[in-house]
mmCIF file with all atom_site columns, C-alpha atoms in Angstrom:
data_model
loop_
_atom_site.group_PDB
_atom_site.id
_atom_site.type_symbol
_atom_site.label_atom_id
_atom_site.label_alt_id
_atom_site.label_comp_id
_atom_site.label_asym_id
_atom_site.label_entity_id
_atom_site.label_seq_id
_atom_site.pdbx_PDB_ins_code
_atom_site.Cartn_x
_atom_site.Cartn_y
_atom_site.Cartn_z
_atom_site.occupancy
_atom_site.B_iso_or_equiv
_atom_site.pdbx_formal_charge
_atom_site.auth_seq_id
_atom_site.auth_comp_id
_atom_site.auth_asym_id
_atom_site.auth_atom_id
_atom_site.pdbx_PDB_model_num
ATOM 1   C CA . LYS E 1 1   ? 61.786 -40.464 8.866   1.00 0.00 ? 1   LYS E CA 1
ATOM 2   C CA . ALA E 1 2   ? 61.036 -40.939 5.179   1.00 0.00 ? 2   ALA E CA 1
ATOM 3   C CA . GLY E 1 3   ? 58.034 -43.060 4.293   1.00 0.00 ? 3   GLY E CA 1
ATOM 4   C CA . VAL E 1 4   ? 57.706 -45.924 1.873   1.00 0.00 ? 4   VAL E CA 1
ATOM 5   C CA . THR E 1 5   ? 58.608 -44.901 -1.648  1.00 0.00 ? 5   THR E CA 1
ATOM 6   C CA . GLN E 1 6   ? 57.520 -46.564 -4.859  1.00 0.00 ? 6   GLN E CA 1
ATOM 7   C CA . THR E 1 7   ? 58.761 -46.037 -8.365  1.00 0.00 ? 7   THR E CA 1
ATOM 8   C CA . PRO E 1 8   ? 57.549 -45.370 -10.917 1.00 0.00 ? 8   PRO E CA 1
ATOM 9   C CA . ARG E 1 9   ? 54.310 -43.729 -9.869  1.00 0.00 ? 9   ARG E CA 1
ATOM 10  C CA . TYR E 1 10  ? 52.633 -44.218 -13.237 1.00 0.00 ? 10  TYR E CA 1
ATOM 11  C CA . LEU E 1 11  ? 53.277 -46.670 -16.000 1.00 0.00 ? 11  LEU E CA 1
ATOM 12  C CA . ILE E 1 12  ? 51.687 -47.502 -19.341 1.00 0.00 ? 12  ILE E CA 1
ATOM 13  C CA . LYS E 1 13  ? 52.516 -50.798 -20.996 1.00 0.00 ? 13  LYS E CA 1
ATOM 14  C CA . THR E 1 14  ? 51.073 -52.923 -23.768 1.00 0.00 ? 14  THR E CA 1
ATOM 15  C CA . ARG E 1 15  ? 49.893 -56.507 -23.593 1.00 0.00 ? 15  ARG E CA 1
ATOM 16  C CA . GLY E 1 16  ? 52.669 -59.048 -23.634 1.00 0.00 ? 16  GLY E CA 1
ATOM 17  C CA . GLN E 1 17  ? 55.294 -56.721 -22.206 1.00 0.00 ? 17  GLN E CA 1
ATOM 18  C CA . GLN E 1 18  ? 56.830 -57.110 -18.793 1.00 0.00 ? 18  GLN E CA 1
ATOM 19  C CA . VAL E 1 19  ? 57.163 -54.574 -16.008 1.00 0.00 ? 19  VAL E CA 1
ATOM 20  C CA . THR E 1 20  ? 59.244 -54.123 -12.867 1.00 0.00 ? 20  THR E CA 1
ATOM 21  C CA . LEU E 1 21  ? 58.055 -52.048 -9.946  1.00 0.00 ? 21  LEU E CA 1
ATOM 22  C CA . SER E 1 22  ? 60.260 -50.911 -7.096  1.00 0.00 ? 22  SER E CA 1
ATOM 23  C CA . CYS E 1 23  ? 59.596 -50.329 -3.419  1.00 0.00 ? 23  CYS E CA 1
ATOM 24  C CA . SER E 1 24  ? 61.893 -48.826 -0.805  1.00 0.00 ? 24  SER E CA 1
ATOM 25  C CA . PRO E 1 25  ? 60.658 -49.458 2.734   1.00 0.00 ? 25  PRO E CA 1
ATOM 26  C CA . ILE E 1 26  ? 60.894 -47.158 5.719   1.00 0.00 ? 26  ILE E CA 1
ATOM 27  C CA . SER E 1 27  ? 64.412 -47.181 7.105   1.00 0.00 ? 27  SER E CA 1
ATOM 28  C CA . GLY E 1 28  ? 64.787 -50.055 9.544   1.00 0.00 ? 28  GLY E CA 1
ATOM 29  C CA . HIS E 1 29  ? 61.807 -51.963 8.202   1.00 0.00 ? 29  HIS E CA 1
ATOM 30  C CA . ARG E 1 30  ? 62.632 -55.477 7.108   1.00 0.00 ? 30  ARG E CA 1
ATOM 31  C CA . SER E 1 31  ? 59.336 -56.797 5.781   1.00 0.00 ? 31  SER E CA 1
ATOM 32  C CA . VAL E 1 32  ? 57.803 -55.709 2.496   1.00 0.00 ? 32  VAL E CA 1
ATOM 33  C CA . SER E 1 33  ? 54.408 -56.791 1.199   1.00 0.00 ? 33  SER E CA 1
ATOM 34  C CA . TRP E 1 34  ? 52.804 -56.142 -2.153  1.00 0.00 ? 34  TRP E CA 1
ATOM 35  C CA . TYR E 1 35  ? 49.138 -55.696 -2.949  1.00 0.00 ? 35  TYR E CA 1
ATOM 36  C CA . GLN E 1 36  ? 47.118 -55.277 -6.116  1.00 0.00 ? 36  GLN E CA 1
ATOM 37  C CA . GLN E 1 37  ? 44.087 -53.007 -5.987  1.00 0.00 ? 37  GLN E CA 1
ATOM 38  C CA . THR E 1 38  ? 41.421 -53.015 -8.676  1.00 0.00 ? 38  THR E CA 1
ATOM 39  C CA . PRO E 1 39  ? 37.837 -51.692 -8.648  1.00 0.00 ? 39  PRO E CA 1
ATOM 40  C CA . GLY E 1 40  ? 36.460 -55.179 -9.186  1.00 0.00 ? 40  GLY E CA 1
ATOM 41  C CA . GLN E 1 41  ? 38.594 -57.255 -6.828  1.00 0.00 ? 41  GLN E CA 1
ATOM 42  C CA . GLY E 1 42  ? 39.564 -54.696 -4.217  1.00 0.00 ? 42  GLY E CA 1
ATOM 43  C CA . LEU E 1 43  ? 42.844 -55.085 -2.363  1.00 0.00 ? 43  LEU E CA 1
ATOM 44  C CA . GLN E 1 44  ? 44.473 -58.433 -2.893  1.00 0.00 ? 44  GLN E CA 1
ATOM 45  C CA . PHE E 1 45  ? 47.669 -59.678 -1.288  1.00 0.00 ? 45  PHE E CA 1
ATOM 46  C CA . LEU E 1 46  ? 50.426 -60.608 -3.710  1.00 0.00 ? 46  LEU E CA 1
ATOM 47  C CA . PHE E 1 47  ? 53.407 -61.606 -1.581  1.00 0.00 ? 47  PHE E CA 1
ATOM 48  C CA . GLU E 1 48  ? 55.535 -60.742 1.415   1.00 0.00 ? 48  GLU E CA 1
ATOM 49  C CA . TYR E 1 49  ? 59.305 -60.651 1.700   1.00 0.00 ? 49  TYR E CA 1
ATOM 50  C CA . PHE E 1 50  ? 61.334 -60.673 4.856   1.00 0.00 ? 50  PHE E CA 1
ATOM 51  C CA . SER E 1 51  ? 65.109 -60.963 5.078   1.00 0.00 ? 51  SER E CA 1
ATOM 52  C CA . GLU E 1 52  ? 65.319 -61.509 1.321   1.00 0.00 ? 52  GLU E CA 1
ATOM 53  C CA . THR E 1 53  ? 63.010 -64.542 1.486   1.00 0.00 ? 53  THR E CA 1
ATOM 54  C CA . GLN E 1 54  ? 59.447 -64.825 0.286   1.00 0.00 ? 54  GLN E CA 1
ATOM 55  C CA . ARG E 1 55  ? 57.421 -65.660 3.376   1.00 0.00 ? 55  ARG E CA 1
ATOM 56  C CA . ASN E 1 56  ? 53.908 -65.567 2.011   1.00 0.00 ? 56  ASN E CA 1
ATOM 57  C CA . LYS E 1 57  ? 52.237 -65.646 -1.349  1.00 0.00 ? 57  LYS E CA 1
ATOM 58  C CA . GLY E 1 58  ? 48.754 -64.758 -2.491  1.00 0.00 ? 58  GLY E CA 1
ATOM 59  C CA . ASN E 1 59  ? 46.699 -66.466 -5.138  1.00 0.00 ? 59  ASN E CA 1
ATOM 60  C CA . PHE E 1 60  ? 48.258 -64.990 -8.262  1.00 0.00 ? 60  PHE E CA 1
ATOM 61  C CA . PRO E 1 61  ? 49.703 -66.704 -11.331 1.00 0.00 ? 61  PRO E CA 1
ATOM 62  C CA . GLY E 1 62  ? 53.394 -67.288 -11.719 1.00 0.00 ? 62  GLY E CA 1
ATOM 63  C CA . ARG E 1 63  ? 53.667 -64.257 -13.998 1.00 0.00 ? 63  ARG E CA 1
ATOM 64  C CA . PHE E 1 64  ? 53.819 -62.249 -10.792 1.00 0.00 ? 64  PHE E CA 1
ATOM 65  C CA . SER E 1 65  ? 57.131 -62.520 -9.002  1.00 0.00 ? 65  SER E CA 1
ATOM 66  C CA . GLY E 1 66  ? 59.207 -60.506 -6.631  1.00 0.00 ? 66  GLY E CA 1
ATOM 67  C CA . ARG E 1 67  ? 62.426 -60.300 -4.732  1.00 0.00 ? 67  ARG E CA 1
ATOM 68  C CA . GLN E 1 68  ? 64.001 -58.444 -1.876  1.00 0.00 ? 68  GLN E CA 1
ATOM 69  C CA . PHE E 1 69  ? 67.517 -57.145 -1.633  1.00 0.00 ? 69  PHE E CA 1
ATOM 70  C CA . SER E 1 70  ? 69.854 -57.050 1.334   1.00 0.00 ? 70  SER E CA 1
ATOM 71  C CA . ASN E 1 71  ? 68.915 -53.412 2.001   1.00 0.00 ? 71  ASN E CA 1
ATOM 72  C CA . SER E 1 72  ? 65.247 -54.497 2.239   1.00 0.00 ? 72  SER E CA 1
ATOM 73  C CA . ARG E 1 73  ? 64.303 -52.786 -0.999  1.00 0.00 ? 73  ARG E CA 1
ATOM 74  C CA . SER E 1 74  ? 61.935 -54.918 -3.030  1.00 0.00 ? 74  SER E CA 1
ATOM 75  C CA . GLU E 1 75  ? 60.937 -55.296 -6.625  1.00 0.00 ? 75  GLU E CA 1
ATOM 76  C CA . MET E 1 76  ? 58.002 -57.025 -8.189  1.00 0.00 ? 76  MET E CA 1
ATOM 77  C CA . ASN E 1 77  ? 57.864 -58.161 -11.759 1.00 0.00 ? 77  ASN E CA 1
ATOM 78  C CA . VAL E 1 78  ? 54.917 -58.980 -13.950 1.00 0.00 ? 78  VAL E CA 1
ATOM 79  C CA . SER E 1 79  ? 55.690 -60.799 -17.174 1.00 0.00 ? 79  SER E CA 1
ATOM 80  C CA . THR E 1 80  ? 53.471 -61.181 -20.235 1.00 0.00 ? 80  THR E CA 1
ATOM 81  C CA . LEU E 1 81  ? 51.142 -58.409 -19.174 1.00 0.00 ? 81  LEU E CA 1
ATOM 82  C CA . GLU E 1 82  ? 47.416 -58.815 -19.627 1.00 0.00 ? 82  GLU E CA 1
ATOM 83  C CA . LEU E 1 83  ? 44.734 -56.134 -19.736 1.00 0.00 ? 83  LEU E CA 1
ATOM 84  C CA . GLY E 1 84  ? 43.480 -57.351 -16.357 1.00 0.00 ? 84  GLY E CA 1
ATOM 85  C CA . ASP E 1 85  ? 46.800 -56.479 -14.761 1.00 0.00 ? 85  ASP E CA 1
ATOM 86  C CA . SER E 1 86  ? 45.861 -52.803 -14.932 1.00 0.00 ? 86  SER E CA 1
ATOM 87  C CA . ALA E 1 87  ? 45.720 -51.793 -11.292 1.00 0.00 ? 87  ALA E CA 1
ATOM 88  C CA . LEU E 1 88  ? 47.189 -49.804 -8.465  1.00 0.00 ? 88  LEU E CA 1
ATOM 89  C CA . TYR E 1 89  ? 50.090 -51.747 -6.986  1.00 0.00 ? 89  TYR E CA 1
ATOM 90  C CA . LEU E 1 90  ? 50.752 -50.921 -3.373  1.00 0.00 ? 90  LEU E CA 1
ATOM 91  C CA . CYS E 1 91  ? 53.772 -51.767 -1.323  1.00 0.00 ? 91  CYS E CA 1
ATOM 92  C CA . ALA E 1 92  ? 53.763 -51.824 2.465   1.00 0.00 ? 92  ALA E CA 1
ATOM 93  C CA . SER E 1 93  ? 56.563 -52.206 4.976   1.00 0.00 ? 93  SER E CA 1
ATOM 94  C CA . THR E 1 94  ? 56.778 -53.262 8.602   1.00 0.00 ? 94  THR E CA 1
ATOM 95  C CA . ARG E 1 95  ? 59.656 -53.259 11.043  1.00 0.00 ? 95  ARG E CA 1
ATOM 96  C CA . GLU E 1 96  ? 59.096 -56.880 11.911  1.00 0.00 ? 96  GLU E CA 1
ATOM 97  C CA . ARG E 1 97  ? 56.645 -59.404 10.568  1.00 0.00 ? 97  ARG E CA 1
ATOM 98  C CA . GLY E 1 98  ? 53.143 -59.024 11.936  1.00 0.00 ? 98  GLY E CA 1
ATOM 99  C CA . GLU E 1 99  ? 53.433 -55.371 12.897  1.00 0.00 ? 99  GLU E CA 1
ATOM 100 C CA . THR E 1 100 ? 51.463 -52.436 11.482  1.00 0.00 ? 100 THR E CA 1
ATOM 101 C CA . GLN E 1 101 ? 51.954 -51.995 7.764   1.00 0.00 ? 101 GLN E CA 1
ATOM 102 C CA . TYR E 1 102 ? 52.802 -48.599 6.329   1.00 0.00 ? 102 TYR E CA 1
ATOM 103 C CA . PHE E 1 103 ? 52.017 -48.111 2.680   1.00 0.00 ? 103 PHE E CA 1
ATOM 104 C CA . GLY E 1 104 ? 53.671 -46.296 -0.153  1.00 0.00 ? 104 GLY E CA 1
ATOM 105 C CA . PRO E 1 105 ? 51.855 -44.061 -2.656  1.00 0.00 ? 105 PRO E CA 1
ATOM 106 C CA . GLY E 1 106 ? 51.459 -46.909 -5.118  1.00 0.00 ? 106 GLY E CA 1
ATOM 107 C CA . THR E 1 107 ? 52.243 -47.447 -8.785  1.00 0.00 ? 107 THR E CA 1
ATOM 108 C CA . ARG E 1 108 ? 49.375 -47.075 -11.217 1.00 0.00 ? 108 ARG E CA 1
ATOM 109 C CA . LEU E 1 109 ? 49.840 -49.521 -14.078 1.00 0.00 ? 109 LEU E CA 1
ATOM 110 C CA . LEU E 1 110 ? 47.776 -49.280 -17.217 1.00 0.00 ? 110 LEU E CA 1
ATOM 111 C CA . VAL E 1 111 ? 48.001 -52.113 -19.734 1.00 0.00 ? 111 VAL E CA 1
ATOM 112 C CA . LEU E 1 112 ? 46.780 -51.303 -23.227 1.00 0.00 ? 112 LEU E CA 1
ATOM 113 C CA . ALA G 2 1   ? 38.999 -68.684 6.246   1.00 0.00 ? 1   ALA G CA 1
ATOM 114 C CA . GLN G 2 2   ? 39.608 -65.062 7.047   1.00 0.00 ? 2   GLN G CA 1
ATOM 115 C CA . LYS G 2 3   ? 36.883 -62.670 6.100   1.00 0.00 ? 3   LYS G CA 1
ATOM 116 C CA . ILE G 2 4   ? 36.285 -58.965 6.552   1.00 0.00 ? 4   ILE G CA 1
ATOM 117 C CA . THR G 2 5   ? 32.881 -57.421 5.852   1.00 0.00 ? 5   THR G CA 1
ATOM 118 C CA . GLN G 2 6   ? 32.161 -53.751 5.394   1.00 0.00 ? 6   GLN G CA 1
ATOM 119 C CA . THR G 2 7   ? 28.458 -53.442 4.656   1.00 0.00 ? 7   THR G CA 1
ATOM 120 C CA . GLN G 2 8   ? 28.337 -49.714 3.893   1.00 0.00 ? 8   GLN G CA 1
ATOM 121 C CA . PRO G 2 9   ? 29.560 -48.973 0.354   1.00 0.00 ? 9   PRO G CA 1
ATOM 122 C CA . GLY G 2 10  ? 29.010 -45.250 0.907   1.00 0.00 ? 10  GLY G CA 1
ATOM 123 C CA . MET G 2 11  ? 28.235 -42.938 3.800   1.00 0.00 ? 11  MET G CA 1
ATOM 124 C CA . PHE G 2 12  ? 27.412 -39.261 4.116   1.00 0.00 ? 12  PHE G CA 1
ATOM 125 C CA . VAL G 2 13  ? 28.113 -37.196 7.216   1.00 0.00 ? 13  VAL G CA 1
ATOM 126 C CA . GLN G 2 14  ? 27.718 -33.545 7.995   1.00 0.00 ? 14  GLN G CA 1
ATOM 127 C CA . GLU G 2 15  ? 30.878 -31.646 8.821   1.00 0.00 ? 15  GLU G CA 1
ATOM 128 C CA . LYS G 2 16  ? 31.602 -31.564 12.589  1.00 0.00 ? 16  LYS G CA 1
ATOM 129 C CA . GLU G 2 17  ? 29.371 -34.549 13.280  1.00 0.00 ? 17  GLU G CA 1
ATOM 130 C CA . ALA G 2 18  ? 30.528 -38.029 14.318  1.00 0.00 ? 18  ALA G CA 1
ATOM 131 C CA . VAL G 2 19  ? 30.256 -41.043 12.029  1.00 0.00 ? 19  VAL G CA 1
ATOM 132 C CA . THR G 2 20  ? 30.611 -44.790 12.554  1.00 0.00 ? 20  THR G CA 1
ATOM 133 C CA . LEU G 2 21  ? 31.958 -47.061 9.840   1.00 0.00 ? 21  LEU G CA 1
ATOM 134 C CA . ASP G 2 22  ? 31.052 -50.709 10.323  1.00 0.00 ? 22  ASP G CA 1
ATOM 135 C CA . CYS G 2 23  ? 33.378 -53.684 10.118  1.00 0.00 ? 23  CYS G CA 1
ATOM 136 C CA . THR G 2 24  ? 32.783 -57.301 11.043  1.00 0.00 ? 24  THR G CA 1
ATOM 137 C CA . TYR G 2 25  ? 35.330 -60.063 10.787  1.00 0.00 ? 25  TYR G CA 1
ATOM 138 C CA . ASP G 2 26  ? 35.482 -63.790 10.903  1.00 0.00 ? 26  ASP G CA 1
ATOM 139 C CA . THR G 2 27  ? 38.381 -65.756 12.270  1.00 0.00 ? 27  THR G CA 1
ATOM 140 C CA . SER G 2 28  ? 39.057 -68.884 14.267  1.00 0.00 ? 28  SER G CA 1
ATOM 141 C CA . ASP G 2 29  ? 42.336 -67.496 15.566  1.00 0.00 ? 29  ASP G CA 1
ATOM 142 C CA . GLN G 2 30  ? 42.647 -66.263 19.121  1.00 0.00 ? 30  GLN G CA 1
ATOM 143 C CA . SER G 2 31  ? 45.475 -63.886 18.247  1.00 0.00 ? 31  SER G CA 1
ATOM 144 C CA . TYR G 2 32  ? 44.797 -61.334 15.554  1.00 0.00 ? 32  TYR G CA 1
ATOM 145 C CA . GLY G 2 33  ? 45.078 -57.641 14.804  1.00 0.00 ? 33  GLY G CA 1
ATOM 146 C CA . LEU G 2 34  ? 42.515 -55.261 13.373  1.00 0.00 ? 34  LEU G CA 1
ATOM 147 C CA . PHE G 2 35  ? 43.420 -52.145 11.421  1.00 0.00 ? 35  PHE G CA 1
ATOM 148 C CA . TRP G 2 36  ? 41.740 -49.222 9.760   1.00 0.00 ? 36  TRP G CA 1
ATOM 149 C CA . TYR G 2 37  ? 43.248 -47.404 6.811   1.00 0.00 ? 37  TYR G CA 1
ATOM 150 C CA . LYS G 2 38  ? 42.183 -44.288 4.951   1.00 0.00 ? 38  LYS G CA 1
ATOM 151 C CA . GLN G 2 39  ? 42.697 -44.008 1.212   1.00 0.00 ? 39  GLN G CA 1
ATOM 152 C CA . PRO G 2 40  ? 42.238 -40.535 -0.315  1.00 0.00 ? 40  PRO G CA 1
ATOM 153 C CA . SER G 2 41  ? 41.812 -40.152 -4.061  1.00 0.00 ? 41  SER G CA 1
ATOM 154 C CA . SER G 2 42  ? 45.615 -39.945 -4.393  1.00 0.00 ? 42  SER G CA 1
ATOM 155 C CA . GLY G 2 43  ? 45.736 -43.684 -3.691  1.00 0.00 ? 43  GLY G CA 1
ATOM 156 C CA . GLU G 2 44  ? 48.048 -43.879 -0.709  1.00 0.00 ? 44  GLU G CA 1
ATOM 157 C CA . MET G 2 45  ? 46.812 -46.014 2.186   1.00 0.00 ? 45  MET G CA 1
ATOM 158 C CA . ILE G 2 46  ? 47.148 -44.130 5.452   1.00 0.00 ? 46  ILE G CA 1
ATOM 159 C CA . PHE G 2 47  ? 47.227 -46.092 8.704   1.00 0.00 ? 47  PHE G CA 1
ATOM 160 C CA . LEU G 2 48  ? 44.701 -44.800 11.216  1.00 0.00 ? 48  LEU G CA 1
ATOM 161 C CA . ILE G 2 49  ? 44.316 -47.145 14.148  1.00 0.00 ? 49  ILE G CA 1
ATOM 162 C CA . TYR G 2 50  ? 45.124 -50.635 15.444  1.00 0.00 ? 50  TYR G CA 1
ATOM 163 C CA . GLN G 2 51  ? 43.391 -52.983 17.883  1.00 0.00 ? 51  GLN G CA 1
ATOM 164 C CA . GLY G 2 52  ? 44.899 -56.234 19.101  1.00 0.00 ? 52  GLY G CA 1
ATOM 165 C CA . SER G 2 53  ? 42.614 -59.131 19.917  1.00 0.00 ? 53  SER G CA 1
ATOM 166 C CA . TYR G 2 54  ? 43.871 -59.228 23.500  1.00 0.00 ? 54  TYR G CA 1
ATOM 167 C CA . ASP G 2 55  ? 43.580 -55.493 24.076  1.00 0.00 ? 55  ASP G CA 1
ATOM 168 C CA . GLU G 2 56  ? 40.874 -54.858 26.646  1.00 0.00 ? 56  GLU G CA 1
ATOM 169 C CA . GLN G 2 57  ? 40.570 -51.144 25.991  1.00 0.00 ? 57  GLN G CA 1
ATOM 170 C CA . ASN G 2 58  ? 39.235 -49.718 22.765  1.00 0.00 ? 58  ASN G CA 1
ATOM 171 C CA . ALA G 2 59  ? 41.983 -48.070 20.736  1.00 0.00 ? 59  ALA G CA 1
ATOM 172 C CA . THR G 2 60  ? 41.920 -44.311 20.222  1.00 0.00 ? 60  THR G CA 1
ATOM 173 C CA . GLU G 2 61  ? 44.062 -42.047 18.060  1.00 0.00 ? 61  GLU G CA 1
ATOM 174 C CA . GLY G 2 62  ? 43.021 -38.422 18.092  1.00 0.00 ? 62  GLY G CA 1
ATOM 175 C CA . ARG G 2 63  ? 39.607 -38.140 16.433  1.00 0.00 ? 63  ARG G CA 1
ATOM 176 C CA . TYR G 2 64  ? 39.604 -41.856 15.609  1.00 0.00 ? 64  TYR G CA 1
ATOM 177 C CA . SER G 2 65  ? 38.416 -44.568 17.942  1.00 0.00 ? 65  SER G CA 1
ATOM 178 C CA . LEU G 2 66  ? 37.799 -48.234 17.378  1.00 0.00 ? 66  LEU G CA 1
ATOM 179 C CA . ASN G 2 67  ? 34.697 -49.746 18.923  1.00 0.00 ? 67  ASN G CA 1
ATOM 180 C CA . PHE G 2 68  ? 35.902 -53.311 19.488  1.00 0.00 ? 68  PHE G CA 1
ATOM 181 C CA . GLN G 2 69  ? 33.264 -55.893 20.378  1.00 0.00 ? 69  GLN G CA 1
ATOM 182 C CA . LYS G 2 70  ? 35.086 -59.190 20.415  1.00 0.00 ? 70  LYS G CA 1
ATOM 183 C CA . ALA G 2 71  ? 32.103 -61.461 21.051  1.00 0.00 ? 71  ALA G CA 1
ATOM 184 C CA . ARG G 2 72  ? 30.261 -59.928 18.129  1.00 0.00 ? 72  ARG G CA 1
ATOM 185 C CA . LYS G 2 73  ? 33.431 -59.887 16.025  1.00 0.00 ? 73  LYS G CA 1
ATOM 186 C CA . SER G 2 74  ? 33.017 -56.270 15.143  1.00 0.00 ? 74  SER G CA 1
ATOM 187 C CA . ALA G 2 75  ? 35.559 -53.469 14.941  1.00 0.00 ? 75  ALA G CA 1
ATOM 188 C CA . ASN G 2 76  ? 33.768 -50.289 13.998  1.00 0.00 ? 76  ASN G CA 1
ATOM 189 C CA . LEU G 2 77  ? 35.662 -47.068 13.337  1.00 0.00 ? 77  LEU G CA 1
ATOM 190 C CA . VAL G 2 78  ? 34.268 -43.920 14.918  1.00 0.00 ? 78  VAL G CA 1
ATOM 191 C CA . ILE G 2 79  ? 35.388 -40.560 13.538  1.00 0.00 ? 79  ILE G CA 1
ATOM 192 C CA . SER G 2 80  ? 34.451 -37.659 15.757  1.00 0.00 ? 80  SER G CA 1
ATOM 193 C CA . ALA G 2 81  ? 34.024 -34.062 14.560  1.00 0.00 ? 81  ALA G CA 1
ATOM 194 C CA . SER G 2 82  ? 34.226 -34.922 10.860  1.00 0.00 ? 82  SER G CA 1
ATOM 195 C CA . GLN G 2 83  ? 36.226 -32.633 8.625   1.00 0.00 ? 83  GLN G CA 1
ATOM 196 C CA . LEU G 2 84  ? 36.032 -32.103 4.868   1.00 0.00 ? 84  LEU G CA 1
ATOM 197 C CA . GLY G 2 85  ? 39.450 -33.742 4.577   1.00 0.00 ? 85  GLY G CA 1
ATOM 198 C CA . ASP G 2 86  ? 38.011 -36.961 5.985   1.00 0.00 ? 86  ASP G CA 1
ATOM 199 C CA . SER G 2 87  ? 36.276 -37.620 2.665   1.00 0.00 ? 87  SER G CA 1
ATOM 200 C CA . ALA G 2 88  ? 37.980 -40.788 1.421   1.00 0.00 ? 88  ALA G CA 1
ATOM 201 C CA . MET G 2 89  ? 37.742 -44.573 1.218   1.00 0.00 ? 89  MET G CA 1
ATOM 202 C CA . TYR G 2 90  ? 38.146 -46.363 4.523   1.00 0.00 ? 90  TYR G CA 1
ATOM 203 C CA . PHE G 2 91  ? 39.327 -49.954 4.751   1.00 0.00 ? 91  PHE G CA 1
ATOM 204 C CA . CYS G 2 92  ? 39.093 -52.360 7.634   1.00 0.00 ? 92  CYS G CA 1
ATOM 205 C CA . ALA G 2 93  ? 41.782 -55.037 7.692   1.00 0.00 ? 93  ALA G CA 1
ATOM 206 C CA . MET G 2 94  ? 42.665 -58.093 9.749   1.00 0.00 ? 94  MET G CA 1
ATOM 207 C CA . ARG G 2 95  ? 45.914 -59.920 10.278  1.00 0.00 ? 95  ARG G CA 1
ATOM 208 C CA . GLU G 2 96  ? 46.099 -63.379 11.807  1.00 0.00 ? 96  GLU G CA 1
ATOM 209 C CA . ARG G 2 97  ? 49.183 -64.993 13.264  1.00 0.00 ? 97  ARG G CA 1
ATOM 210 C CA . THR G 2 98  ? 48.395 -68.303 11.595  1.00 0.00 ? 98  THR G CA 1
ATOM 211 C CA . GLY G 2 99  ? 48.875 -68.230 7.872   1.00 0.00 ? 99  GLY G CA 1
ATOM 212 C CA . GLY G 2 100 ? 51.999 -66.193 8.305   1.00 0.00 ? 100 GLY G CA 1
ATOM 213 C CA . PHE G 2 101 ? 50.673 -62.745 9.153   1.00 0.00 ? 101 PHE G CA 1
ATOM 214 C CA . LYS G 2 102 ? 48.765 -62.362 5.926   1.00 0.00 ? 102 LYS G CA 1
ATOM 215 C CA . THR G 2 103 ? 46.558 -59.266 6.021   1.00 0.00 ? 103 THR G CA 1
ATOM 216 C CA . ILE G 2 104 ? 43.178 -59.191 4.342   1.00 0.00 ? 104 ILE G CA 1
ATOM 217 C CA . PHE G 2 105 ? 41.120 -56.108 3.622   1.00 0.00 ? 105 PHE G CA 1
ATOM 218 C CA . GLY G 2 106 ? 37.426 -55.404 3.448   1.00 0.00 ? 106 GLY G CA 1
ATOM 219 C CA . ALA G 2 107 ? 35.798 -53.896 0.373   1.00 0.00 ? 107 ALA G CA 1
ATOM 220 C CA . GLY G 2 108 ? 35.896 -50.432 1.877   1.00 0.00 ? 108 GLY G CA 1
ATOM 221 C CA . THR G 2 109 ? 33.440 -47.661 2.701   1.00 0.00 ? 109 THR G CA 1
ATOM 222 C CA . ARG G 2 110 ? 33.488 -44.378 0.838   1.00 0.00 ? 110 ARG G CA 1
ATOM 223 C CA . LEU G 2 111 ? 32.840 -41.497 3.228   1.00 0.00 ? 111 LEU G CA 1
ATOM 224 C CA . PHE G 2 112 ? 31.553 -38.142 1.999   1.00 0.00 ? 112 PHE G CA 1
ATOM 225 C CA . VAL G 2 113 ? 31.722 -35.211 4.397   1.00 0.00 ? 113 VAL G CA 1
ATOM 226 C CA . LYS G 2 114 ? 29.258 -32.436 3.585   1.00 0.00 ? 114 LYS G CA 1
ATOM 227 C CA . ALA G 2 115 ? 29.920 -28.794 4.378   1.00 0.00 ? 115 ALA G CA 1
#
């Protein structure tokens, strides 16, 4: 069974731009969560989607948003990028809410 | 509030020896799950082992075992017979039912396996 896939793997943007990251969960998994990982803050929860609905949200500004499609694929969007948004963005999927999360390889975003 | 503490920023272990990575947690929930993940330099988080709060036996998965001491709120990861490929960051994580299954992670422990 294929694992979680994330695209793109690497991205370079400039301040003020916006970016969209994509995550395809393991087949049959319905929940997708997003995390931001930085050296200073560690792994921080962004949001969780289940059945196309946001079920949980972390403590991030409104510039961070996401959505989930009927096939469980998810996208997250960051608008008006700031230098501090440079991070590894990880997506994780679970079959049902509350089960073990399986992570994708991540998207490394660099904001210049 | 949920909290996960990993007090060892870095650890060294000799190849073929066992190593214990510490993790303590704080929760007022009765139902929760504890996880360990490995993150190599490539960045991907690899699931290693899971322990449920109601599980009476310590979880084991191959060379990985979880030393679960509920009263002390600790969930230490034991890696037996360390291999060079075990060199990576290791994260302890907790998920509570209340709060909507949000998972929080500790700061991580970087393990170095010496040949």
